[in-house]
Amino acid sequence: MATKGVKEQTLVLIKPDAMQRGLVGEIVTRFEKKGLKLVGMKMMGLDEALLREHYAHIADKPFFPGLAKFMQGTPVIAMCWEGLEVVDAVRKITGITKARQAEAGSIRGDFAMSVSCNVVHASDSVENAEKEVKRFFKTDEIHNYDKSEYTHVYAADELV
Ligand code: IDP
Ligand code: MG
């Protein structure tokens, strides 16, 4: 799976608070309007093993059991977005973890007040994005197609 240039990929999860609050369309729209390419999307429930792997860096924190319960409250929507330096771009659109301090204009800044119920997950580095896309999607669930608007989203020398 190519992950360089305009083919860089990142994982976004729409979390259960956003599912309950009817924010799915709004969240997807923000990434679409930025000019990113949606190459994978599915609804899925997260089991304990997947959550322990995905949140390995915080699995020993006291808040982890509560977080795991929250993340299992509804199915989530997993998305793979593609674009030039997309991992960084999506983190900026997402905003910082503590949503009530997240910058206005970011998804968390505009739609959330909590540290744990913060509407979306976004991969935090190119290295982690590669692992996370593989964790949530099978190879044949990631799609390769031409996006006609790319000639307007990117300059010719960026389209490599
Ligand atoms: P991130 O989602 O902004 O990358 P991480 O530090 O990777 O933040 O934490 C993963 C998720 O764990 C957060 O999005 C949030 O849902 C939850 N979380 C992180 N820190 C806390 C905390 O101090 N209390 C409760 N939940 C937390
Ligand atoms: Mg993180």
PDB file of C-alpha atoms and ligand atoms in Angstrom:
ATOM      1  CA  MET A   1       0.000   0.000   0.000  1.00  0.00           C
ATOM      2  CA  ALA A   2       1.546   3.308  -1.121  1.00  0.00           C
ATOM      3  CA  THR A   3       1.617   5.928   1.615  1.00  0.00           C
ATOM      4  CA  LYS A   4       3.783   8.716   0.137  1.00  0.00           C
ATOM      5  CA  GLY A   5       2.967  12.006  -1.634  1.00  0.00           C
ATOM      6  CA  VAL A   6      -0.730  12.385  -2.463  1.00  0.00           C
ATOM      7  CA  LYS A   7      -1.104   8.683  -1.559  1.00  0.00           C
ATOM      8  CA  GLU A   8      -0.337   9.251   2.140  1.00  0.00           C
ATOM      9  CA  GLN A   9      -3.164   7.774   4.217  1.00  0.00           C
ATOM     10  CA  THR A  10      -4.555   8.249   7.707  1.00  0.00           C
ATOM     11  CA  LEU A  11      -7.183   6.645   9.920  1.00  0.00           C
ATOM     12  CA  VAL A  12     -10.152   8.559  11.338  1.00  0.00           C
ATOM     13  CA  LEU A  13     -12.752   7.051  13.664  1.00  0.00           C
ATOM     14  CA  ILE A  14     -16.081   8.744  14.301  1.00  0.00           C
ATOM     15  CA  LYS A  15     -16.542   7.987  18.006  1.00  0.00           C
ATOM     16  CA  PRO A  16     -19.780   6.947  19.780  1.00  0.00           C
ATOM     17  CA  ASP A  17     -20.524  10.457  21.119  1.00  0.00           C
ATOM     18  CA  ALA A  18     -20.611  11.768  17.543  1.00  0.00           C
ATOM     19  CA  MET A  19     -22.727   8.792  16.429  1.00  0.00           C
ATOM     20  CA  GLN A  20     -25.254   9.570  19.164  1.00  0.00           C
ATOM     21  CA  ARG A  21     -25.226  13.303  18.502  1.00  0.00           C
ATOM     22  CA  GLY A  22     -25.819  13.044  14.758  1.00  0.00           C
ATOM     23  CA  LEU A  23     -22.477  14.525  13.727  1.00  0.00           C
ATOM     24  CA  VAL A  24     -21.452  11.940  11.130  1.00  0.00           C
ATOM     25  CA  GLY A  25     -22.352  14.015   8.069  1.00  0.00           C
ATOM     26  CA  GLU A  26     -20.797  17.185   9.499  1.00  0.00           C
ATOM     27  CA  ILE A  27     -17.519  15.401  10.243  1.00  0.00           C
ATOM     28  CA  VAL A  28     -17.287  13.713   6.847  1.00  0.00           C
ATOM     29  CA  THR A  29     -18.115  17.032   5.156  1.00  0.00           C
ATOM     30  CA  ARG A  30     -15.196  18.800   6.821  1.00  0.00           C
ATOM     31  CA  PHE A  31     -12.685  16.324   5.441  1.00  0.00           C
ATOM     32  CA  GLU A  32     -14.354  16.329   2.024  1.00  0.00           C
ATOM     33  CA  LYS A  33     -14.358  20.124   1.807  1.00  0.00           C
ATOM     34  CA  LYS A  34     -10.655  20.220   2.673  1.00  0.00           C
ATOM     35  CA  GLY A  35     -10.022  18.316  -0.560  1.00  0.00           C
ATOM     36  CA  LEU A  36      -9.133  14.957   0.961  1.00  0.00           C
ATOM     37  CA  LYS A  37      -9.921  11.693  -0.773  1.00  0.00           C
ATOM     38  CA  LEU A  38     -12.020   9.057   1.007  1.00  0.00           C
ATOM     39  CA  VAL A  39     -10.541   5.656   0.170  1.00  0.00           C
ATOM     40  CA  GLY A  40     -12.117   3.486   2.895  1.00  0.00           C
ATOM     41  CA  MET A  41     -15.235   3.681   5.075  1.00  0.00           C
ATOM     42  CA  LYS A  42     -17.177   1.218   7.232  1.00  0.00           C
ATOM     43  CA  MET A  43     -19.253   0.913  10.397  1.00  0.00           C
ATOM     44  CA  MET A  44     -17.917  -1.518  12.986  1.00  0.00           C
ATOM     45  CA  GLY A  45     -18.097  -2.458  16.656  1.00  0.00           C
ATOM     46  CA  LEU A  46     -14.778  -2.408  18.545  1.00  0.00           C
ATOM     47  CA  ASP A  47     -13.957  -5.401  20.718  1.00  0.00           C
ATOM     48  CA  GLU A  48     -11.749  -5.242  23.807  1.00  0.00           C
ATOM     49  CA  ALA A  49      -8.728  -6.758  22.022  1.00  0.00           C
ATOM     50  CA  LEU A  50      -8.833  -4.220  19.195  1.00  0.00           C
ATOM     51  CA  LEU A  51      -9.215  -1.356  21.680  1.00  0.00           C
ATOM     52  CA  ARG A  52      -6.274  -2.592  23.783  1.00  0.00           C
ATOM     53  CA  GLU A  53      -4.106  -2.683  20.645  1.00  0.00           C
ATOM     54  CA  HIS A  54      -5.331   0.655  19.301  1.00  0.00           C
ATOM     55  CA  TYR A  55      -4.961   2.368  22.676  1.00  0.00           C
ATOM     56  CA  ALA A  56      -1.838   0.438  23.817  1.00  0.00           C
ATOM     57  CA  HIS A  57      -0.125   3.746  24.757  1.00  0.00           C
ATOM     58  CA  ILE A  58      -2.829   4.458  27.371  1.00  0.00           C
ATOM     59  CA  ALA A  59      -4.086   0.936  28.220  1.00  0.00           C
ATOM     60  CA  ASP A  60      -2.540   1.097  31.719  1.00  0.00           C
ATOM     61  CA  LYS A  61      -4.089   4.493  32.588  1.00  0.00           C
ATOM     62  CA  PRO A  62      -6.861   4.619  35.201  1.00  0.00           C
ATOM     63  CA  PHE A  63      -9.254   6.111  32.663  1.00  0.00           C
ATOM     64  CA  PHE A  64      -8.820   3.256  30.145  1.00  0.00           C
ATOM     65  CA  PRO A  65     -11.744   1.042  31.352  1.00  0.00           C
ATOM     66  CA  GLY A  66     -14.103   4.025  31.075  1.00  0.00           C
ATOM     67  CA  LEU A  67     -12.696   4.903  27.663  1.00  0.00           C
ATOM     68  CA  ALA A  68     -13.128   1.314  26.452  1.00  0.00           C
ATOM     69  CA  LYS A  69     -16.748   1.298  27.652  1.00  0.00           C
ATOM     70  CA  PHE A  70     -17.385   4.610  25.900  1.00  0.00           C
ATOM     71  CA  MET A  71     -15.813   3.364  22.656  1.00  0.00           C
ATOM     72  CA  GLN A  72     -18.079   0.301  22.762  1.00  0.00           C
ATOM     73  CA  GLY A  73     -21.252   2.313  23.363  1.00  0.00           C
ATOM     74  CA  THR A  74     -22.194   2.260  19.667  1.00  0.00           C
ATOM     75  CA  PRO A  75     -20.489   1.050  16.503  1.00  0.00           C
ATOM     76  CA  VAL A  76     -17.978   3.571  15.165  1.00  0.00           C
ATOM     77  CA  ILE A  77     -17.342   4.681  11.603  1.00  0.00           C
ATOM     78  CA  ALA A  78     -13.811   3.972  10.450  1.00  0.00           C
ATOM     79  CA  MET A  79     -12.496   6.018   7.545  1.00  0.00           C
ATOM     80  CA  CYS A  80      -9.267   6.086   5.601  1.00  0.00           C
ATOM     81  CA  TRP A  81      -8.491   9.499   4.086  1.00  0.00           C
ATOM     82  CA  GLU A  82      -5.779  10.097   1.529  1.00  0.00           C
ATOM     83  CA  GLY A  83      -3.839  13.193   0.476  1.00  0.00           C
ATOM     84  CA  LEU A  84      -0.555  15.095   0.563  1.00  0.00           C
ATOM     85  CA  GLU A  85       0.716  15.230   4.169  1.00  0.00           C
ATOM     86  CA  VAL A  86      -2.748  14.065   5.145  1.00  0.00           C
ATOM     87  CA  VAL A  87      -1.764  12.798   8.626  1.00  0.00           C
ATOM     88  CA  ASP A  88      -0.786  16.325   9.744  1.00  0.00           C
ATOM     89  CA  ALA A  89      -3.685  17.985   7.927  1.00  0.00           C
ATOM     90  CA  VAL A  90      -6.247  15.691   9.579  1.00  0.00           C
ATOM     91  CA  ARG A  91      -4.753  16.181  13.052  1.00  0.00           C
ATOM     92  CA  LYS A  92      -5.092  19.956  12.596  1.00  0.00           C
ATOM     93  CA  ILE A  93      -8.709  19.644  11.439  1.00  0.00           C
ATOM     94  CA  THR A  94      -9.345  17.333  14.444  1.00  0.00           C
ATOM     95  CA  GLY A  95      -7.897  19.620  17.148  1.00  0.00           C
ATOM     96  CA  ILE A  96      -6.211  18.754  20.461  1.00  0.00           C
ATOM     97  CA  THR A  97      -7.340  15.919  22.754  1.00  0.00           C
ATOM     98  CA  LYS A  98      -8.918  18.093  25.479  1.00  0.00           C
ATOM     99  CA  ALA A  99     -11.815  19.267  23.369  1.00  0.00           C
ATOM    100  CA  ARG A 100     -12.914  22.218  25.473  1.00  0.00           C
ATOM    101  CA  GLN A 101      -9.521  23.798  24.830  1.00  0.00           C
ATOM    102  CA  ALA A 102      -9.310  22.789  21.181  1.00  0.00           C
ATOM    103  CA  GLU A 103      -9.026  25.597  18.678  1.00  0.00           C
ATOM    104  CA  ALA A 104     -12.292  26.985  17.340  1.00  0.00           C
ATOM    105  CA  GLY A 105     -12.688  25.829  13.763  1.00  0.00           C
ATOM    106  CA  SER A 106     -11.336  22.357  14.509  1.00  0.00           C
ATOM    107  CA  ILE A 107     -13.836  19.465  14.828  1.00  0.00           C
ATOM    108  CA  ARG A 108     -13.154  18.978  18.539  1.00  0.00           C
ATOM    109  CA  GLY A 109     -13.063  22.759  19.075  1.00  0.00           C
ATOM    110  CA  ASP A 110     -16.451  23.201  17.470  1.00  0.00           C
ATOM    111  CA  PHE A 111     -18.320  20.099  18.617  1.00  0.00           C
ATOM    112  CA  ALA A 112     -16.997  18.782  21.935  1.00  0.00           C
ATOM    113  CA  MET A 113     -16.313  19.721  25.572  1.00  0.00           C
ATOM    114  CA  SER A 114     -14.762  16.522  26.984  1.00  0.00           C
ATOM    115  CA  VAL A 115     -11.302  14.925  27.159  1.00  0.00           C
ATOM    116  CA  SER A 116     -12.564  11.422  26.419  1.00  0.00           C
ATOM    117  CA  CYS A 117     -15.779  12.117  24.473  1.00  0.00           C
ATOM    118  CA  ASN A 118     -13.984  14.099  21.805  1.00  0.00           C
ATOM    119  CA  VAL A 119     -15.913  13.069  18.687  1.00  0.00           C
ATOM    120  CA  VAL A 120     -13.119  11.688  16.489  1.00  0.00           C
ATOM    121  CA  HIS A 121      -9.883   9.730  16.518  1.00  0.00           C
ATOM    122  CA  ALA A 122      -7.118  10.672  14.088  1.00  0.00           C
ATOM    123  CA  SER A 123      -3.719   8.984  13.630  1.00  0.00           C
ATOM    124  CA  ASP A 124      -0.914  11.035  15.173  1.00  0.00           C
ATOM    125  CA  SER A 125       2.063  10.206  12.911  1.00  0.00           C
ATOM    126  CA  VAL A 126       2.741   8.758   9.468  1.00  0.00           C
ATOM    127  CA  GLU A 127       4.183   5.639  11.100  1.00  0.00           C
ATOM    128  CA  ASN A 128       1.130   5.105  13.326  1.00  0.00           C
ATOM    129  CA  ALA A 129      -1.257   5.917  10.477  1.00  0.00           C
ATOM    130  CA  GLU A 130       0.187   3.064   8.401  1.00  0.00           C
ATOM    131  CA  LYS A 131      -0.293   0.641  11.310  1.00  0.00           C
ATOM    132  CA  GLU A 132      -3.786   1.927  12.140  1.00  0.00           C
ATOM    133  CA  VAL A 133      -5.096   1.767   8.562  1.00  0.00           C
ATOM    134  CA  LYS A 134      -3.927  -1.872   8.447  1.00  0.00           C
ATOM    135  CA  ARG A 135      -5.471  -2.544  11.874  1.00  0.00           C
ATOM    136  CA  PHE A 136      -8.935  -1.362  10.833  1.00  0.00           C
ATOM    137  CA  PHE A 137      -9.077  -2.194   7.107  1.00  0.00           C
ATOM    138  CA  LYS A 138      -8.337  -5.254   5.002  1.00  0.00           C
ATOM    139  CA  THR A 139      -6.359  -4.530   1.828  1.00  0.00           C
ATOM    140  CA  ASP A 140      -9.440  -4.936  -0.387  1.00  0.00           C
ATOM    141  CA  GLU A 141     -11.410  -2.441   1.722  1.00  0.00           C
ATOM    142  CA  ILE A 142      -9.061   0.380   0.673  1.00  0.00           C
ATOM    143  CA  HIS A 143     -10.014   1.672  -2.752  1.00  0.00           C
ATOM    144  CA  ASN A 144      -7.924   3.130  -5.531  1.00  0.00           C
ATOM    145  CA  TYR A 145      -9.672   5.545  -7.880  1.00  0.00           C
ATOM    146  CA  ASP A 146      -9.083   8.849  -9.660  1.00  0.00           C
ATOM    147  CA  LYS A 147     -10.575  11.925  -8.040  1.00  0.00           C
ATOM    148  CA  SER A 148     -11.319  14.403 -10.818  1.00  0.00           C
ATOM    149  CA  GLU A 149     -11.116  17.468  -8.574  1.00  0.00           C
ATOM    150  CA  TYR A 150      -7.450  16.728  -7.765  1.00  0.00           C
ATOM    151  CA  THR A 151      -6.290  18.981 -10.615  1.00  0.00           C
ATOM    152  CA  HIS A 152      -7.961  21.858  -8.733  1.00  0.00           C
ATOM    153  CA  VAL A 153      -7.022  20.769  -5.194  1.00  0.00           C
ATOM    154  CA  TYR A 154      -3.285  20.401  -5.951  1.00  0.00           C
ATOM    155  CA  ALA A 155      -0.745  22.173  -8.134  1.00  0.00           C
ATOM    156  CA  ALA A 156       0.773  20.024 -10.893  1.00  0.00           C
ATOM    157  CA  ASP A 157       4.130  19.681  -9.104  1.00  0.00           C
ATOM    158  CA  GLU A 158       2.386  18.432  -5.939  1.00  0.00           C
ATOM    159  CA  LEU A 159       0.581  15.660  -7.803  1.00  0.00           C
ATOM    160  CA  VAL A 160       3.393  13.114  -7.679  1.00  0.00           C
TER     161      VAL A 160
HETATM  162  P1  IDP B   1      -5.700  11.744  20.738  1.00  0.00           P
HETATM  163  O1  IDP B   1      -7.010  11.051  20.480  1.00  0.00           O
HETATM  164  O2  IDP B   1      -5.845  13.242  20.684  1.00  0.00           O
HETATM  165  O3  IDP B   1      -4.585  11.236  19.872  1.00  0.00           O
HETATM  166  P2  IDP B   1      -4.522  10.215  22.950  1.00  0.00           P
HETATM  167  O4  IDP B   1      -3.610  10.782  23.986  1.00  0.00           O
HETATM  168  O5  IDP B   1      -3.928   9.315  21.933  1.00  0.00           O
HETATM  169  O6  IDP B   1      -5.297  11.455  22.260  1.00  0.00           O
HETATM  170  O7  IDP B   1      -5.689   9.468  23.729  1.00  0.00           O
HETATM  171  C1  IDP B   1      -6.595   8.662  23.029  1.00  0.00           C
HETATM  172  C2  IDP B   1      -7.990   8.934  23.535  1.00  0.00           C
HETATM  173  O8  IDP B   1      -8.074   8.558  24.913  1.00  0.00           O
HETATM  174  C3  IDP B   1      -8.414  10.399  23.511  1.00  0.00           C
HETATM  175  O9  IDP B   1      -8.880  10.846  22.248  1.00  0.00           O
HETATM  176  C4  IDP B   1      -9.516  10.392  24.534  1.00  0.00           C
HETATM  177  O10 IDP B   1     -10.737   9.848  24.003  1.00  0.00           O
HETATM  178  C5  IDP B   1      -8.962   9.439  25.582  1.00  0.00           C
HETATM  179  N1  IDP B   1      -8.198  10.126  26.630  1.00  0.00           N
HETATM  180  C6  IDP B   1      -6.939  10.620  26.527  1.00  0.00           C
HETATM  181  N2  IDP B   1      -6.546  11.183  27.693  1.00  0.00           N
HETATM  182  C7  IDP B   1      -7.593  11.048  28.553  1.00  0.00           C
HETATM  183  C8  IDP B   1      -7.809  11.433  29.919  1.00  0.00           C
HETATM  184  O11 IDP B   1      -6.954  12.035  30.588  1.00  0.00           O
HETATM  185  N3  IDP B   1      -9.018  11.125  30.456  1.00  0.00           N
HETATM  186  C9  IDP B   1      -9.999  10.470  29.760  1.00  0.00           C
HETATM  187  N4  IDP B   1      -9.826  10.089  28.471  1.00  0.00           N
HETATM  188  C10 IDP B   1      -8.655  10.365  27.875  1.00  0.00           C
HETATM  189 MG    MG B   2      -3.715   9.382  19.850  1.00  0.00          MG
END
